[in-house]
Coordinates of C-alpha atoms in Angstrom, one line a residue:
M1 CA 20.6 11.4 -9.8
D2 CA 22.2 9.2 -7.2
P3 CA 21.5 5.6 -8.2
S4 CA 21.1 4.6 -4.5
L5 CA 18.3 7.2 -4.2
R6 CA 16.5 5.8 -7.3
A7 CA 16.9 2.3 -5.9
A8 CA 15.4 3.5 -2.6
R9 CA 12.3 4.9 -4.4
V10 CA 11.9 1.6 -6.4
A11 CA 12.2 -0.4 -3.2
T12 CA 9.5 1.8 -1.5
F13 CA 7.2 1.2 -4.5
V14 CA 7.7 -2.6 -4.0
Y15 CA 6.8 -2.5 -0.3
F16 CA 3.6 -0.5 -1.1
V17 CA 2.6 -3.0 -3.8
L18 CA 3.5 -5.8 -1.4
N19 CA 1.3 -4.4 1.4
G20 CA -1.6 -3.8 -1.0
T21 CA -1.3 -7.4 -2.3
L22 CA -1.2 -8.9 1.2
V23 CA -4.3 -7.0 2.3
G24 CA -6.0 -7.7 -1.0
M25 CA -5.4 -11.4 -0.7
W26 CA -7.1 -11.5 2.7
V27 CA -10.0 -9.5 1.3
V28 CA -10.6 -11.9 -1.6
Q29 CA -10.6 -14.9 0.7
I30 CA -13.1 -13.5 3.1
P31 CA -16.2 -15.3 1.6
A32 CA -14.5 -18.7 1.6
I33 CA -13.2 -18.2 5.2
E34 CA -16.6 -17.0 6.4
E35 CA -18.3 -20.1 4.9
R36 CA -15.8 -22.5 6.5
V37 CA -15.9 -21.0 9.9
G38 CA -19.7 -20.6 9.7
F39 CA -20.0 -16.9 10.4
S40 CA -22.9 -14.7 9.6
H41 CA -22.1 -11.3 7.9
S42 CA -22.8 -9.4 11.1
T43 CA -20.6 -11.7 13.2
L44 CA -17.8 -11.4 10.7
G45 CA -18.1 -7.6 10.8
G46 CA -17.5 -7.7 14.5
F47 CA -14.4 -9.8 14.1
L48 CA -13.0 -7.4 11.5
V49 CA -12.8 -4.9 14.3
L50 CA -10.0 -7.1 15.7
L51 CA -8.1 -6.8 12.5
G52 CA -8.3 -3.0 12.9
L53 CA -7.3 -3.1 16.6
G54 CA -4.3 -5.2 15.7
A55 CA -3.3 -2.7 13.0
F56 CA -3.7 0.2 15.3
V57 CA -1.4 -1.3 17.9
G58 CA 1.1 -2.4 15.2
M59 CA 1.2 1.2 13.9
Q60 CA 2.2 2.6 17.3
V61 CA 4.8 0.0 17.9
A62 CA 6.4 0.2 14.4
G63 CA 6.5 4.0 14.5
R64 CA 8.7 4.1 17.5
L65 CA 10.9 1.2 16.3
A66 CA 11.4 2.9 13.0
D67 CA 12.7 6.0 14.8
R68 CA 14.9 4.0 17.1
L69 CA 16.3 1.3 14.8
G70 CA 15.9 3.0 11.4
T71 CA 13.5 2.1 8.6
Q72 CA 16.2 0.2 6.8
V73 CA 15.8 -2.5 9.5
V74 CA 12.2 -2.2 10.4
V75 CA 10.6 -2.1 6.9
P76 CA 11.9 -5.5 5.8
A77 CA 11.3 -7.0 9.2
T78 CA 7.7 -5.9 9.2
G79 CA 7.3 -7.0 5.6
V80 CA 8.4 -10.5 6.6
L81 CA 6.1 -10.4 9.7
C82 CA 3.0 -9.3 7.6
S83 CA 3.7 -11.9 4.9
A84 CA 4.2 -14.7 7.4
A85 CA 1.0 -13.7 9.3
L86 CA -1.1 -13.8 6.1
V87 CA -1.5 -17.6 6.2
L88 CA -3.0 -17.5 9.7
P89 CA -6.6 -16.4 8.8
G90 CA -6.7 -19.3 6.3
L91 CA -6.1 -21.9 8.9
P92 CA -8.8 -21.6 11.6
R93 CA -12.0 -23.6 11.7
D94 CA -13.5 -22.0 14.7
P95 CA -14.2 -18.3 15.7
W96 CA -11.6 -18.1 18.5
T97 CA -8.6 -19.1 16.6
L98 CA -9.7 -16.8 13.7
A99 CA -9.9 -13.9 16.2
G100 CA -6.3 -14.5 17.2
A101 CA -5.3 -14.9 13.6
L102 CA -6.9 -11.5 12.6
L103 CA -5.2 -9.8 15.6
V104 CA -1.8 -11.0 14.5
F105 CA -2.3 -10.3 10.8
G106 CA -3.7 -6.8 11.6
F107 CA -0.7 -6.2 13.8
G108 CA 1.7 -7.1 11.0
N109 CA -0.2 -5.0 8.5
G110 CA -0.1 -2.0 10.8
C111 CA 3.6 -2.4 11.3
L112 CA 4.3 -2.6 7.6
D113 CA 2.0 0.3 6.8
V114 CA 3.6 2.8 9.1
S115 CA 7.2 1.7 8.6
M116 CA 7.0 1.9 4.8
N117 CA 5.3 5.3 5.0
A118 CA 8.1 6.5 7.4
H119 CA 10.7 5.4 4.8
A120 CA 8.7 7.1 2.1
V121 CA 9.0 10.3 4.0
H122 CA 12.8 9.9 4.0
V123 CA 12.8 9.2 0.3
E124 CA 10.7 12.3 -0.4
K125 CA 13.1 14.4 1.7
A126 CA 16.1 13.1 -0.2
Y127 CA 14.3 13.8 -3.5
D128 CA 13.4 17.3 -2.3
R129 CA 10.1 17.2 -4.2
P130 CA 6.7 15.5 -3.6
V131 CA 6.7 11.7 -4.3
M132 CA 4.4 10.4 -1.6
S133 CA 1.2 10.2 -3.5
A134 CA 2.6 7.9 -6.2
F135 CA 3.6 5.4 -3.4
H136 CA 0.0 5.4 -2.2
A137 CA -1.2 4.8 -5.8
T138 CA 0.8 1.7 -6.1
F139 CA -0.9 0.2 -3.0
S140 CA -4.0 0.0 -5.2
V141 CA -1.9 -1.9 -7.8
G142 CA -1.3 -4.5 -5.1
G143 CA -5.1 -4.9 -4.7
V144 CA -5.5 -5.5 -8.5
I145 CA -2.7 -8.2 -8.3
A146 CA -4.5 -9.8 -5.3
A147 CA -7.8 -9.9 -7.2
L148 CA -6.2 -11.6 -10.2
V149 CA -4.2 -14.1 -8.2
G150 CA -7.1 -14.8 -5.9
A151 CA -9.4 -15.5 -8.9
G152 CA -6.8 -17.8 -10.5
A153 CA -6.3 -19.7 -7.3
A154 CA -10.0 -20.2 -6.8
S155 CA -10.4 -21.4 -10.4
A156 CA -7.6 -23.9 -9.7
G157 CA -9.4 -25.2 -6.6
M158 CA -6.8 -24.0 -4.1
S159 CA -7.8 -23.7 -0.5
P160 CA -7.6 -20.3 1.4
A161 CA -4.7 -21.7 3.5
A162 CA -2.7 -22.8 0.4
T163 CA -3.4 -19.5 -1.4
L164 CA -2.5 -17.3 1.5
G165 CA 0.5 -19.4 2.4
A166 CA 2.0 -19.3 -1.1
T167 CA 1.4 -15.6 -1.3
G168 CA 3.1 -15.2 2.1
V169 CA 6.2 -17.1 1.0
V170 CA 6.5 -14.8 -2.1
G171 CA 6.0 -11.8 0.2
I172 CA 8.8 -12.9 2.5
V173 CA 11.2 -13.3 -0.4
T174 CA 10.1 -9.9 -1.8
A175 CA 10.6 -8.2 1.5
L176 CA 14.1 -9.6 2.0
V177 CA 15.3 -9.0 -1.5
S178 CA 14.0 -5.4 -1.7
A179 CA 15.7 -4.5 1.6
R180 CA 19.0 -3.8 -0.1
G181 CA 17.5 -0.8 -1.9
L182 CA 16.3 1.0 1.3
L183 CA 18.0 4.2 2.5
P184 CA 20.3 3.8 5.5
A185 CA 19.1 5.4 8.7
A186 CA 20.1 9.1 8.8
P187 CA 21.9 10.2 12.0
T188 CA 19.6 12.4 14.1
S189 CA 20.1 14.2 17.4
A190 CA 17.4 14.7 20.0
T191 CA 19.0 17.9 21.1
A192 CA 20.1 21.0 19.2
T193 CA 23.7 22.2 19.1
P194 CA 24.1 25.9 19.9
T195 CA 25.8 28.0 17.3
A196 CA 26.3 31.7 16.8
T197 CA 23.9 33.5 14.4
A198 CA 23.6 36.9 12.9
E199 CA 20.7 37.7 15.3
G200 CA 22.2 36.4 18.5
E201 CA 24.4 34.0 20.3
G202 CA 23.5 30.5 21.2
E203 CA 20.7 30.0 18.7
P204 CA 20.0 26.3 18.1
A205 CA 21.4 24.9 14.9
T206 CA 18.5 22.5 14.5
K207 CA 14.8 23.1 14.8
P208 CA 13.1 22.1 18.0
R209 CA 10.7 19.2 17.9
T210 CA 7.3 20.1 16.6
A211 CA 4.7 20.4 19.3
P212 CA 2.5 17.3 19.6
R213 CA -0.6 19.6 19.2
H214 CA 0.3 20.1 15.5
I215 CA 0.6 16.4 14.9
W216 CA -2.7 15.7 16.6
I217 CA -4.5 18.3 14.4
L218 CA -3.1 16.5 11.4
A219 CA -4.3 13.2 12.9
A220 CA -7.8 14.6 13.5
V221 CA -8.0 15.8 9.8
A222 CA -6.8 12.3 8.8
L223 CA -9.6 10.7 10.8
M224 CA -12.2 12.9 9.1
I225 CA -10.8 12.1 5.6
M226 CA -10.4 8.4 6.2
L227 CA -13.9 8.2 7.7
C228 CA -15.1 9.4 4.3
E229 CA -13.0 6.9 2.5
G230 CA -14.3 4.0 4.7
A231 CA -17.9 5.1 4.2
A232 CA -17.4 5.2 0.4
N233 CA -15.8 1.8 0.3
D234 CA -18.8 0.1 2.1
W235 CA -21.8 2.2 1.1
S236 CA -21.3 3.4 -2.5
A237 CA -22.7 0.3 -4.2
L238 CA -25.5 -0.2 -1.7
H239 CA -26.6 3.4 -2.1
L240 CA -27.0 3.0 -5.9
K241 CA -28.9 -0.3 -5.4
T242 CA -31.2 0.6 -2.5
I243 CA -31.8 4.3 -3.0
L244 CA -31.8 4.6 -6.8
G245 CA -32.9 1.1 -7.7
A246 CA -29.8 0.3 -9.9
P247 CA -29.2 -3.4 -10.7
A248 CA -26.3 -5.0 -8.9
R249 CA -24.0 -4.9 -11.9
T250 CA -24.6 -1.2 -12.3
A251 CA -24.3 -0.5 -8.6
A252 CA -20.8 -2.0 -8.5
F253 CA -19.6 0.7 -10.8
G254 CA -20.3 3.3 -8.1
Y255 CA -17.4 2.1 -6.1
G256 CA -15.4 1.3 -9.3
T257 CA -15.7 4.9 -10.4
Y258 CA -14.7 6.2 -7.0
A259 CA -11.7 3.9 -6.8
A260 CA -10.5 4.6 -10.4
T261 CA -10.5 8.4 -10.0
M262 CA -8.8 8.0 -6.6
T263 CA -6.0 6.0 -8.2
I264 CA -5.6 8.4 -11.1
G265 CA -5.6 11.4 -8.7
R266 CA -2.8 9.9 -6.7
L267 CA -0.7 9.4 -9.8
L268 CA -1.1 13.1 -10.6
T269 CA -1.0 14.6 -7.1
D270 CA 2.8 14.8 -6.7
R271 CA 3.2 17.1 -9.7
L272 CA 0.3 19.2 -8.6
T273 CA 1.8 19.4 -5.1
A274 CA 5.1 20.5 -6.5
R275 CA 3.5 23.3 -8.4
F276 CA 0.8 24.5 -6.0
G277 CA 1.8 23.3 -2.6
P278 CA 0.2 20.9 -0.1
V279 CA -2.1 23.5 1.3
A280 CA -3.8 24.0 -2.0
I281 CA -4.1 20.2 -2.5
L282 CA -5.8 19.8 0.8
R283 CA -8.1 22.8 0.5
H284 CA -9.2 22.4 -3.1
G285 CA -9.2 18.6 -3.0
S286 CA -11.5 18.7 0.1
A287 CA -13.7 21.2 -1.6
M288 CA -14.0 19.0 -4.7
A289 CA -14.8 16.0 -2.5
A290 CA -17.5 18.0 -0.7
V291 CA -19.1 19.0 -4.0
G292 CA -19.0 15.4 -5.3
I293 CA -20.5 13.7 -2.2
T294 CA -23.2 16.4 -2.0
I295 CA -24.2 15.5 -5.6
V296 CA -24.3 11.9 -4.5
A297 CA -26.5 12.7 -1.5
L298 CA -29.0 14.8 -3.3
S299 CA -29.3 13.6 -6.9
P300 CA -32.2 11.3 -7.8
W301 CA -30.5 10.2 -11.1
I302 CA -27.8 7.6 -11.6
W303 CA -25.5 9.3 -14.0
P304 CA -25.0 12.5 -11.8
V305 CA -24.3 10.1 -8.9
F306 CA -21.5 8.4 -10.9
A307 CA -20.1 11.9 -11.6
G308 CA -20.4 12.7 -7.9
W309 CA -18.5 9.5 -6.9
A310 CA -15.8 10.4 -9.5
L311 CA -15.4 13.9 -8.0
F312 CA -15.3 12.5 -4.5
G313 CA -12.6 10.0 -5.3
L314 CA -10.5 12.6 -7.3
G315 CA -10.9 15.1 -4.5
L316 CA -9.9 12.7 -1.7
S317 CA -7.1 11.1 -3.7
G318 CA -4.2 13.3 -2.7
L319 CA -5.2 14.3 0.9
I320 CA -3.9 11.5 3.1
P321 CA -0.4 11.5 1.4
Q322 CA -0.1 15.2 2.2
L323 CA -1.0 14.6 5.9
F324 CA 1.5 11.6 6.2
S325 CA 4.2 13.6 4.5
A326 CA 3.6 16.7 6.8
A327 CA 3.7 14.5 9.9
G328 CA 6.9 12.8 8.8
H329 CA 8.7 16.0 7.8
A330 CA 7.6 17.9 11.0
D331 CA 10.5 16.2 12.9
P332 CA 12.8 13.9 10.9
S333 CA 14.1 12.3 14.2
A334 CA 10.5 11.3 15.1
A335 CA 9.1 10.6 11.6
G336 CA 7.9 7.1 12.4
T337 CA 6.2 8.1 15.6
N338 CA 4.5 11.1 14.1
V339 CA 3.3 9.1 11.0
S340 CA 2.0 6.4 13.4
R341 CA -0.1 8.9 15.2
V342 CA -1.6 10.3 12.1
A343 CA -2.0 6.9 10.4
G344 CA -3.4 5.3 13.6
L345 CA -6.1 7.9 14.2
G346 CA -6.9 8.0 10.5
Y347 CA -7.3 4.2 10.4
L348 CA -9.7 4.4 13.3
G349 CA -11.7 6.8 11.2
M350 CA -11.8 4.4 8.2
L351 CA -13.1 1.6 10.5
A352 CA -15.6 3.9 12.1
G353 CA -16.9 5.4 8.8
P354 CA -19.1 2.4 7.7
A355 CA -20.5 2.0 11.3
V356 CA -21.3 5.7 11.7
I357 CA -23.2 5.8 8.4
G358 CA -25.0 2.6 9.3
W359 CA -26.1 4.0 12.7
M360 CA -27.3 7.2 11.0
T361 CA -29.6 5.2 8.7
H362 CA -31.8 4.6 11.7
L363 CA -32.5 8.3 11.7
V364 CA -32.4 9.4 8.0
A365 CA -32.3 7.9 4.6
L366 CA -28.9 6.5 3.5
N367 CA -28.3 9.1 0.8
H368 CA -28.9 11.9 3.4
T369 CA -26.3 10.4 5.8
F370 CA -23.7 11.3 3.1
L371 CA -24.1 14.9 4.0
L372 CA -22.0 14.2 7.1
M373 CA -19.1 13.6 4.7
T374 CA -19.9 16.9 3.1
L375 CA -19.5 18.5 6.5
L376 CA -16.2 16.7 7.2
C377 CA -14.7 17.7 3.9
V378 CA -15.6 21.3 4.4
I379 CA -13.9 21.2 7.8
A380 CA -10.8 19.6 6.3
A381 CA -10.7 22.4 3.6
A382 CA -11.0 25.0 6.4
T383 CA -8.1 23.6 8.3
A384 CA -5.8 23.3 5.2
G385 CA -3.5 25.9 6.7
I386 CA -2.1 23.4 9.1
L387 CA 0.1 22.2 6.2
R388 CA 1.6 25.6 5.7
T389 CA 5.3 25.5 6.6
G390 CA 7.5 28.3 8.0
S391 CA 9.0 28.9 4.5
D392 CA 5.5 29.3 3.1
R393 CA 4.6 31.9 5.7
T394 CA 7.8 33.8 5.0
R395 CA 7.1 33.9 1.3
E396 CA 3.6 35.1 1.8
M397 CA 4.8 37.9 4.1
V398 CA 7.4 39.0 1.5
Q399 CA 4.8 39.0 -1.2
S400 CA 2.3 41.0 0.8
S401 CA 4.9 43.6 1.7
R402 CA 5.6 44.4 -2.0

């Protein structure tokens, strides 16, 4: 294997870990920042929307820049931006400056998220086999690093600003050093060059750009799946505590079970995708998630609920990487833009998920609101054919004609 390709894969892993660490460091500092600024939980929840808004805008900007300038330039630049912006939420002592800090950090996070995923698409194309899910798994590794570092910093009495600032400096160095391993931008052409073919003259040598409708369908599926992820993140522990009466220490294992199986699933998904294809991963993964969350919604016992969260995490684990990969490969010359569309709409779903479930609790019990996620997973399974490529269709036609 070409050493430069192996180096590019390692560098991509580093940026995913970096992104997970930066986001995780902000998360572990939320209680201290909330106390210093004097927020209530409800007020902080509203301000977190600004973080999501900044990320959404950053995704759209970075996607286009990645296509125009190349991911080799944009990925390290956004890594530096996100790392430098990390210190900002640790500085404010009033709501308005914190609002601005969250917008800027969210913007940097969105830029890094999309640009590193666009580069991951190029790496996957060069490998000519699925590698996307493993990248997403290492994002979770960054969260673990952040939890350990944050706990150590708190024990040492470091302030949020000092902790976030030190992490940001390490992040800047990491982003710059890792840049040397990234793949150079591949030359692309917006127009096809006519060539003669066996079936006729003047056929285009390159594929035309994929219709935006295809990309928006991928984005809609991403919204549904990430809405489910967001709801699980915020409501899994509370469900066990309020509906089933589990003590707090037991309730925490609901989210832990879900997160663990999701990480394990992402480490395994690339091999499964290579063997069975992305359509099967989306279809059967969504079906598994639907079964898992239905068990959670209907079971009156704790242990089946743990099993349900485990199935839910395992089923969802490989879905978003398939959608990002499909969006990036649909048109290599617009990989960043297409990934930004899918990631952006998906991110809105993740933000909306907790709010939608919260609103529905005014109408039905919390556990019954989870049936909405069952419905969304069933819809995702039914639309899995959107990942079928032209070569897949040709192979199926040949097989059916035998």
